[in-house]
Amino acid sequence: DDDNAWVAEPASLRWSGASLPTPGRALLRELQRDGVLRRLGDLVRIDSGIVSGANHFFQLTAARAAGIDPAFLRPLLPTANANPGLIVRTTDWQAWRDAGKPSFLLTIPPAAKLNRATRAYLDDGERQGLPVRATCRRRPVWYALPRTPAPAALLTYLCGRLPRMLLNDASVTHVNALHSVRPRAGVNTAAVAASFLNTAALLGCELLGRHMGNGVLKLEPAEVENLLVAYPPHLDDGDRALLDEADALWRAGRADDAIALGDRTVLREALGVEVQVMDKLRRCYENERDRRCAPARVRTAALNEVEI
């Protein structure tokens, strides 16, 4: 009975084999009891991205956005693959835009006054039959997407080998290929992102995420809020330095080294997890990851690109 008080995920949110008493699950619960791990949902709120109903229309390149009122255009990160690291920097978004990729989201308020170019663009959408699409017709005005504030961080929804939490320095918006990460009062977003950069969090993703076949891992918002993470608020400014260093490693194609850096800095040095426990975490994580990815090993390159 006392043990049940420490189970991270409510029974109503368990899915598939996620509730089985695996060694990895037992190890995470033990670390939670010791005060090393905390529930992610107690630190941040995870929300799904905007469902546009017609991404090809609402996601614009710079060329297609020409003439449209700038007040209706928000900088967009369409997928995690559009960013090379763990921090979305303004220079990243500018490079994506300059490469002719979809980099703006069209968000027009329902009662907005439209200039000629904007009206012509909407007329084209009407000729395509977009107002009668299921998602569009459920909105009071078919083209009026929600205008939510840019999140502090972003989380991958579908991924291959490694999930990612991206610190949103560029204040980009996003659609439902990514989740919003919004900190609760008093929570340091950079520290939360640092808490995601280690083997304990990755093991939790494997256990809570949905295995969709071909090595794809799907992270649903309500389920991932029950993820156990090693939140290190006492690192002060060190969490941002950690993210900058890990970001550089990730961009250089050294994702495993970035995870190892998080293990050493957060789990070992900041939170005092013993070496033997670290080894157990790593073995449990690798077993779970390899079990998921094994059917897709023949398509390793494709698996690494599945993140959307």
Short mmCIF file of C-alpha atoms in Angstrom, two decimals:
data_model
loop_
_atom_site.label_atom_id
_atom_site.label_comp_id
_atom_site.label_asym_id
_atom_site.label_seq_id
_atom_site.Cartn_x
_atom_site.Cartn_y
_atom_site.Cartn_z
CA ASP A 1 0.00 0.00 0.00
CA ASP A 2 2.80 2.39 0.89
CA ASP A 3 4.47 1.43 -2.38
CA ASN A 4 1.44 2.53 -4.37
CA ALA A 5 1.86 6.09 -3.08
CA TRP A 6 5.09 6.31 -5.06
CA VAL A 7 3.85 4.98 -8.37
CA ALA A 8 4.42 7.81 -10.83
CA GLU A 9 1.61 7.00 -13.24
CA PRO A 10 -2.07 6.71 -12.24
CA ALA A 11 -3.66 3.43 -13.31
CA SER A 12 -5.93 5.29 -15.72
CA LEU A 13 -2.91 6.47 -17.70
CA ARG A 14 -1.06 3.17 -18.00
CA TRP A 15 -0.82 1.81 -21.52
CA SER A 16 0.28 -1.53 -22.91
CA GLY A 17 3.27 -2.95 -21.03
CA ALA A 18 4.04 0.29 -19.23
CA SER A 19 2.62 -1.00 -15.93
CA LEU A 20 4.62 -4.25 -15.83
CA PRO A 21 7.02 -4.55 -12.84
CA THR A 22 10.21 -4.35 -14.88
CA PRO A 23 13.64 -3.83 -13.23
CA GLY A 24 13.81 -0.37 -14.81
CA ARG A 25 10.47 0.65 -13.34
CA ALA A 26 11.50 -0.60 -9.90
CA LEU A 27 14.75 1.34 -10.12
CA LEU A 28 12.99 4.58 -11.07
CA ARG A 29 10.53 4.16 -8.19
CA GLU A 30 13.43 3.64 -5.81
CA LEU A 31 15.08 6.85 -7.00
CA GLN A 32 11.76 8.64 -6.57
CA ARG A 33 11.51 7.40 -2.98
CA ASP A 34 15.04 8.69 -2.36
CA GLY A 35 14.02 12.15 -3.54
CA VAL A 36 16.25 12.06 -6.62
CA LEU A 37 13.43 11.98 -9.19
CA ARG A 38 10.30 14.11 -9.42
CA ARG A 39 7.19 13.91 -11.56
CA LEU A 40 7.58 16.10 -14.67
CA GLY A 41 3.96 17.27 -14.46
CA ASP A 42 4.67 18.84 -11.06
CA LEU A 43 7.25 21.08 -12.75
CA VAL A 44 5.70 21.87 -16.14
CA ARG A 45 2.50 21.53 -18.11
CA ILE A 46 2.72 19.56 -21.35
CA ASP A 47 0.21 20.49 -24.07
CA SER A 48 -0.32 19.31 -27.63
CA GLY A 49 0.57 21.66 -30.46
CA ILE A 50 -1.87 23.44 -32.76
CA VAL A 51 -3.89 21.20 -35.06
CA SER A 52 -4.23 23.25 -38.24
CA GLY A 53 -6.16 20.77 -40.38
CA ALA A 54 -4.09 21.82 -43.41
CA ASN A 55 -0.41 22.22 -42.66
CA HIS A 56 0.43 22.78 -46.31
CA PHE A 57 -1.71 25.93 -46.21
CA PHE A 58 -1.03 27.35 -42.75
CA GLN A 59 2.74 26.72 -42.75
CA LEU A 60 4.37 29.25 -45.08
CA THR A 61 7.80 29.77 -46.53
CA ALA A 62 9.14 33.30 -46.66
CA ALA A 63 8.28 33.45 -50.37
CA ARG A 64 4.66 32.41 -49.84
CA ALA A 65 4.34 34.82 -46.92
CA ALA A 66 5.33 37.82 -49.05
CA GLY A 67 2.62 40.46 -48.94
CA ILE A 68 0.65 38.88 -46.10
CA ASP A 69 0.22 41.18 -43.12
CA PRO A 70 3.22 40.46 -40.81
CA ALA A 71 0.87 40.70 -37.81
CA PHE A 72 -0.62 37.39 -38.96
CA LEU A 73 2.71 35.54 -39.26
CA ARG A 74 4.43 33.85 -36.33
CA PRO A 75 7.89 32.24 -36.46
CA LEU A 76 7.40 28.48 -36.69
CA LEU A 77 9.39 25.35 -35.91
CA PRO A 78 7.44 22.76 -37.91
CA THR A 79 9.29 19.66 -36.64
CA ALA A 80 12.11 18.82 -34.26
CA ASN A 81 14.20 17.78 -37.26
CA ALA A 82 14.18 21.42 -38.33
CA ASN A 83 16.51 22.18 -35.41
CA PRO A 84 19.97 20.62 -35.12
CA GLY A 85 20.46 20.81 -31.37
CA LEU A 86 18.83 21.10 -27.94
CA ILE A 87 18.27 24.87 -28.03
CA VAL A 88 16.15 26.62 -30.67
CA ARG A 89 18.18 29.73 -31.36
CA THR A 90 17.07 32.67 -33.50
CA THR A 91 19.93 31.91 -35.89
CA ASP A 92 18.56 28.36 -36.31
CA TRP A 93 15.15 29.68 -37.27
CA GLN A 94 16.67 32.24 -39.64
CA ALA A 95 18.72 29.53 -41.37
CA TRP A 96 15.57 27.42 -41.76
CA ARG A 97 13.70 30.40 -43.21
CA ASP A 98 16.52 31.35 -45.57
CA ALA A 99 16.67 27.76 -46.86
CA GLY A 100 13.13 28.20 -48.18
CA LYS A 101 11.52 25.91 -45.59
CA PRO A 102 8.13 26.45 -43.89
CA SER A 103 9.03 28.94 -41.19
CA PHE A 104 5.86 30.96 -40.54
CA LEU A 105 2.49 29.94 -39.14
CA LEU A 106 -0.54 31.85 -40.42
CA THR A 107 -2.60 32.90 -37.38
CA ILE A 108 -5.33 35.40 -38.25
CA PRO A 109 -7.73 36.58 -35.51
CA PRO A 110 -11.39 35.93 -36.40
CA ALA A 111 -12.35 39.60 -36.72
CA ALA A 112 -9.09 40.89 -38.21
CA LYS A 113 -9.12 43.37 -41.05
CA LEU A 114 -7.40 41.79 -44.06
CA ASN A 115 -5.19 43.39 -46.66
CA ARG A 116 -5.48 42.38 -50.32
CA ALA A 117 -2.69 39.78 -50.30
CA THR A 118 -4.03 38.09 -47.16
CA ARG A 119 -7.55 38.00 -48.57
CA ALA A 120 -6.28 36.53 -51.84
CA TYR A 121 -4.42 33.81 -49.94
CA LEU A 122 -7.55 32.87 -48.00
CA ASP A 123 -9.58 32.86 -51.22
CA ASP A 124 -7.13 30.29 -52.58
CA GLY A 125 -7.69 28.16 -49.48
CA GLU A 126 -11.43 28.33 -50.03
CA ARG A 127 -10.99 27.17 -53.64
CA GLN A 128 -9.08 24.18 -52.25
CA GLY A 129 -12.10 23.28 -50.10
CA LEU A 130 -10.35 23.86 -46.79
CA PRO A 131 -13.39 25.38 -44.99
CA VAL A 132 -15.20 22.02 -45.20
CA ARG A 133 -12.32 19.96 -43.84
CA ALA A 134 -13.19 18.42 -40.46
CA THR A 135 -10.74 20.42 -38.36
CA CYS A 136 -11.30 23.71 -40.16
CA ARG A 137 -15.07 23.59 -40.06
CA ARG A 138 -15.05 23.04 -36.29
CA ARG A 139 -13.52 26.50 -35.80
CA PRO A 140 -15.90 29.51 -35.66
CA VAL A 141 -13.85 30.98 -38.53
CA TRP A 142 -12.21 28.27 -40.58
CA TYR A 143 -8.81 29.98 -40.92
CA ALA A 144 -8.53 31.41 -37.36
CA LEU A 145 -5.94 29.22 -35.63
CA PRO A 146 -5.39 29.60 -31.86
CA ARG A 147 -2.84 32.28 -30.96
CA THR A 148 -1.27 30.74 -27.86
CA PRO A 149 1.94 32.23 -26.39
CA ALA A 150 5.19 30.64 -27.52
CA PRO A 151 6.17 27.89 -25.06
CA ALA A 152 9.33 28.01 -22.97
CA ALA A 153 10.41 24.66 -24.37
CA LEU A 154 9.31 22.03 -26.87
CA LEU A 155 9.13 18.24 -26.62
CA THR A 156 9.20 15.68 -29.42
CA TYR A 157 5.94 13.82 -30.06
CA LEU A 158 7.16 11.01 -32.33
CA CYS A 159 10.81 10.07 -32.32
CA GLY A 160 13.22 7.37 -33.31
CA ARG A 161 16.29 6.70 -31.22
CA LEU A 162 16.19 9.64 -28.76
CA PRO A 163 13.44 11.97 -27.52
CA ARG A 164 14.43 15.62 -27.13
CA MET A 165 13.35 18.60 -25.07
CA LEU A 166 14.31 21.85 -26.83
CA LEU A 167 14.75 25.13 -24.98
CA ASN A 168 12.85 27.72 -27.02
CA ASP A 169 15.21 30.72 -27.09
CA ALA A 170 13.76 31.85 -30.43
CA SER A 171 10.15 32.01 -29.13
CA VAL A 172 8.87 29.96 -32.06
CA THR A 173 5.39 28.53 -32.21
CA HIS A 174 4.59 24.99 -33.39
CA VAL A 175 1.91 22.60 -34.58
CA ASN A 176 1.09 19.15 -33.22
CA ALA A 177 4.35 17.57 -34.39
CA LEU A 178 5.72 18.96 -31.10
CA HIS A 179 4.38 19.47 -27.57
CA SER A 180 4.48 22.72 -25.58
CA VAL A 181 6.42 22.73 -22.31
CA ARG A 182 5.23 25.50 -19.97
CA PRO A 183 6.87 25.82 -16.52
CA ARG A 184 4.82 26.08 -13.36
CA ALA A 185 5.41 28.98 -10.96
CA GLY A 186 8.97 29.19 -9.70
CA VAL A 187 10.31 26.49 -12.02
CA ASN A 188 13.46 27.09 -14.07
CA THR A 189 12.84 25.91 -17.65
CA ALA A 190 16.54 25.43 -18.39
CA ALA A 191 16.79 23.19 -15.32
CA VAL A 192 13.82 21.15 -16.55
CA ALA A 193 15.46 20.76 -19.96
CA ALA A 194 18.65 19.70 -18.19
CA SER A 195 16.63 17.18 -16.17
CA PHE A 196 15.53 15.56 -19.44
CA LEU A 197 19.13 15.11 -20.60
CA ASN A 198 20.04 11.88 -18.81
CA THR A 199 19.50 8.14 -18.77
CA ALA A 200 16.80 8.19 -16.08
CA ALA A 201 14.52 10.40 -18.17
CA LEU A 202 15.18 8.39 -21.33
CA LEU A 203 14.36 5.14 -19.50
CA GLY A 204 11.11 6.71 -18.31
CA CYS A 205 10.24 7.70 -21.87
CA GLU A 206 10.74 4.11 -23.01
CA LEU A 207 8.45 2.84 -20.23
CA LEU A 208 5.71 5.48 -20.54
CA GLY A 209 5.85 6.09 -24.30
CA ARG A 210 3.81 4.15 -26.83
CA HIS A 211 5.75 1.83 -29.12
CA MET A 212 4.20 2.37 -32.54
CA GLY A 213 6.19 -0.17 -34.56
CA ASN A 214 9.29 0.26 -36.71
CA GLY A 215 11.11 1.64 -33.67
CA VAL A 216 8.89 4.73 -33.34
CA LEU A 217 8.22 6.07 -29.83
CA LYS A 218 5.14 8.22 -29.25
CA LEU A 219 4.93 10.51 -26.22
CA GLU A 220 1.40 11.62 -25.31
CA PRO A 221 1.09 14.77 -23.13
CA ALA A 222 -0.95 13.25 -20.28
CA GLU A 223 1.36 10.25 -20.07
CA VAL A 224 4.66 12.11 -20.33
CA GLU A 225 3.62 14.41 -17.47
CA ASN A 226 4.05 11.29 -15.30
CA LEU A 227 7.67 10.95 -16.38
CA LEU A 228 10.15 10.93 -13.50
CA VAL A 229 12.96 13.44 -13.99
CA ALA A 230 16.04 14.55 -12.03
CA TYR A 231 15.20 18.22 -11.58
CA PRO A 232 18.34 20.02 -10.31
CA PRO A 233 17.24 23.56 -9.30
CA HIS A 234 20.29 24.02 -7.09
CA LEU A 235 22.56 24.04 -10.16
CA ASP A 236 21.60 27.74 -10.44
CA ASP A 237 23.09 29.08 -13.68
CA GLY A 238 24.93 25.81 -14.28
CA ASP A 239 21.89 24.27 -15.94
CA ARG A 240 22.14 26.76 -18.81
CA ALA A 241 25.88 26.13 -19.13
CA LEU A 242 25.12 22.41 -19.21
CA LEU A 243 22.55 22.89 -21.97
CA ASP A 244 24.92 25.05 -24.03
CA GLU A 245 27.63 22.39 -23.81
CA ALA A 246 25.21 19.54 -24.55
CA ASP A 247 23.72 21.53 -27.44
CA ALA A 248 27.17 21.87 -29.02
CA LEU A 249 27.74 18.11 -28.68
CA TRP A 250 24.34 17.30 -30.20
CA ARG A 251 24.95 19.58 -33.16
CA ALA A 252 28.28 17.84 -33.72
CA GLY A 253 26.53 14.46 -34.02
CA ARG A 254 27.54 13.40 -30.50
CA ALA A 255 24.13 12.87 -28.89
CA ASP A 256 25.39 9.99 -26.72
CA ASP A 257 28.11 12.24 -25.33
CA ALA A 258 25.49 14.87 -24.53
CA ILE A 259 23.50 12.28 -22.56
CA ALA A 260 26.67 11.15 -20.76
CA LEU A 261 27.34 14.79 -19.83
CA GLY A 262 23.84 15.06 -18.35
CA ASP A 263 24.32 11.83 -16.42
CA ARG A 264 27.57 13.05 -14.92
CA THR A 265 26.50 16.63 -14.19
CA VAL A 266 22.93 16.10 -12.99
CA LEU A 267 22.64 12.54 -11.66
CA ARG A 268 26.15 11.98 -10.31
CA GLU A 269 27.43 15.41 -9.28
CA ALA A 270 24.28 17.40 -8.47
CA LEU A 271 22.10 14.62 -7.05
CA GLY A 272 24.67 12.10 -5.82
CA VAL A 273 23.45 8.96 -7.60
CA GLU A 274 25.98 6.17 -7.02
CA VAL A 275 28.01 4.70 -9.87
CA GLN A 276 26.46 1.25 -9.40
CA VAL A 277 22.96 2.73 -9.72
CA MET A 278 24.04 4.65 -12.81
CA ASP A 279 25.24 1.40 -14.38
CA LYS A 280 21.89 -0.27 -13.62
CA LEU A 281 20.01 2.67 -15.13
CA ARG A 282 22.09 2.48 -18.28
CA ARG A 283 21.57 -1.27 -18.69
CA CYS A 284 17.81 -0.99 -18.13
CA TYR A 285 17.54 1.90 -20.58
CA GLU A 286 19.58 0.17 -23.29
CA ASN A 287 17.51 -3.01 -22.93
CA GLU A 288 14.24 -1.10 -23.31
CA ARG A 289 15.53 1.02 -26.20
CA ASP A 290 16.99 -1.95 -28.05
CA ARG A 291 13.78 -3.93 -27.62
CA ARG A 292 11.85 -1.07 -29.23
CA CYS A 293 14.36 -0.39 -31.99
CA ALA A 294 15.34 -3.98 -32.82
CA PRO A 295 12.69 -4.50 -35.56
CA ALA A 296 13.91 -1.36 -37.31
CA ARG A 297 17.66 -1.90 -37.08
CA VAL A 298 17.84 -2.65 -40.77
CA ARG A 299 16.53 0.89 -41.30
CA THR A 300 18.73 2.70 -38.82
CA ALA A 301 19.16 5.79 -40.97
CA ALA A 302 15.41 6.11 -41.45
CA LEU A 303 14.79 5.54 -37.75
CA ASN A 304 17.08 8.39 -36.81
CA GLU A 305 15.04 10.68 -39.07
CA VAL A 306 11.58 9.65 -37.90
CA GLU A 307 11.38 12.42 -35.30
CA ILE A 308 8.74 14.91 -36.47
#
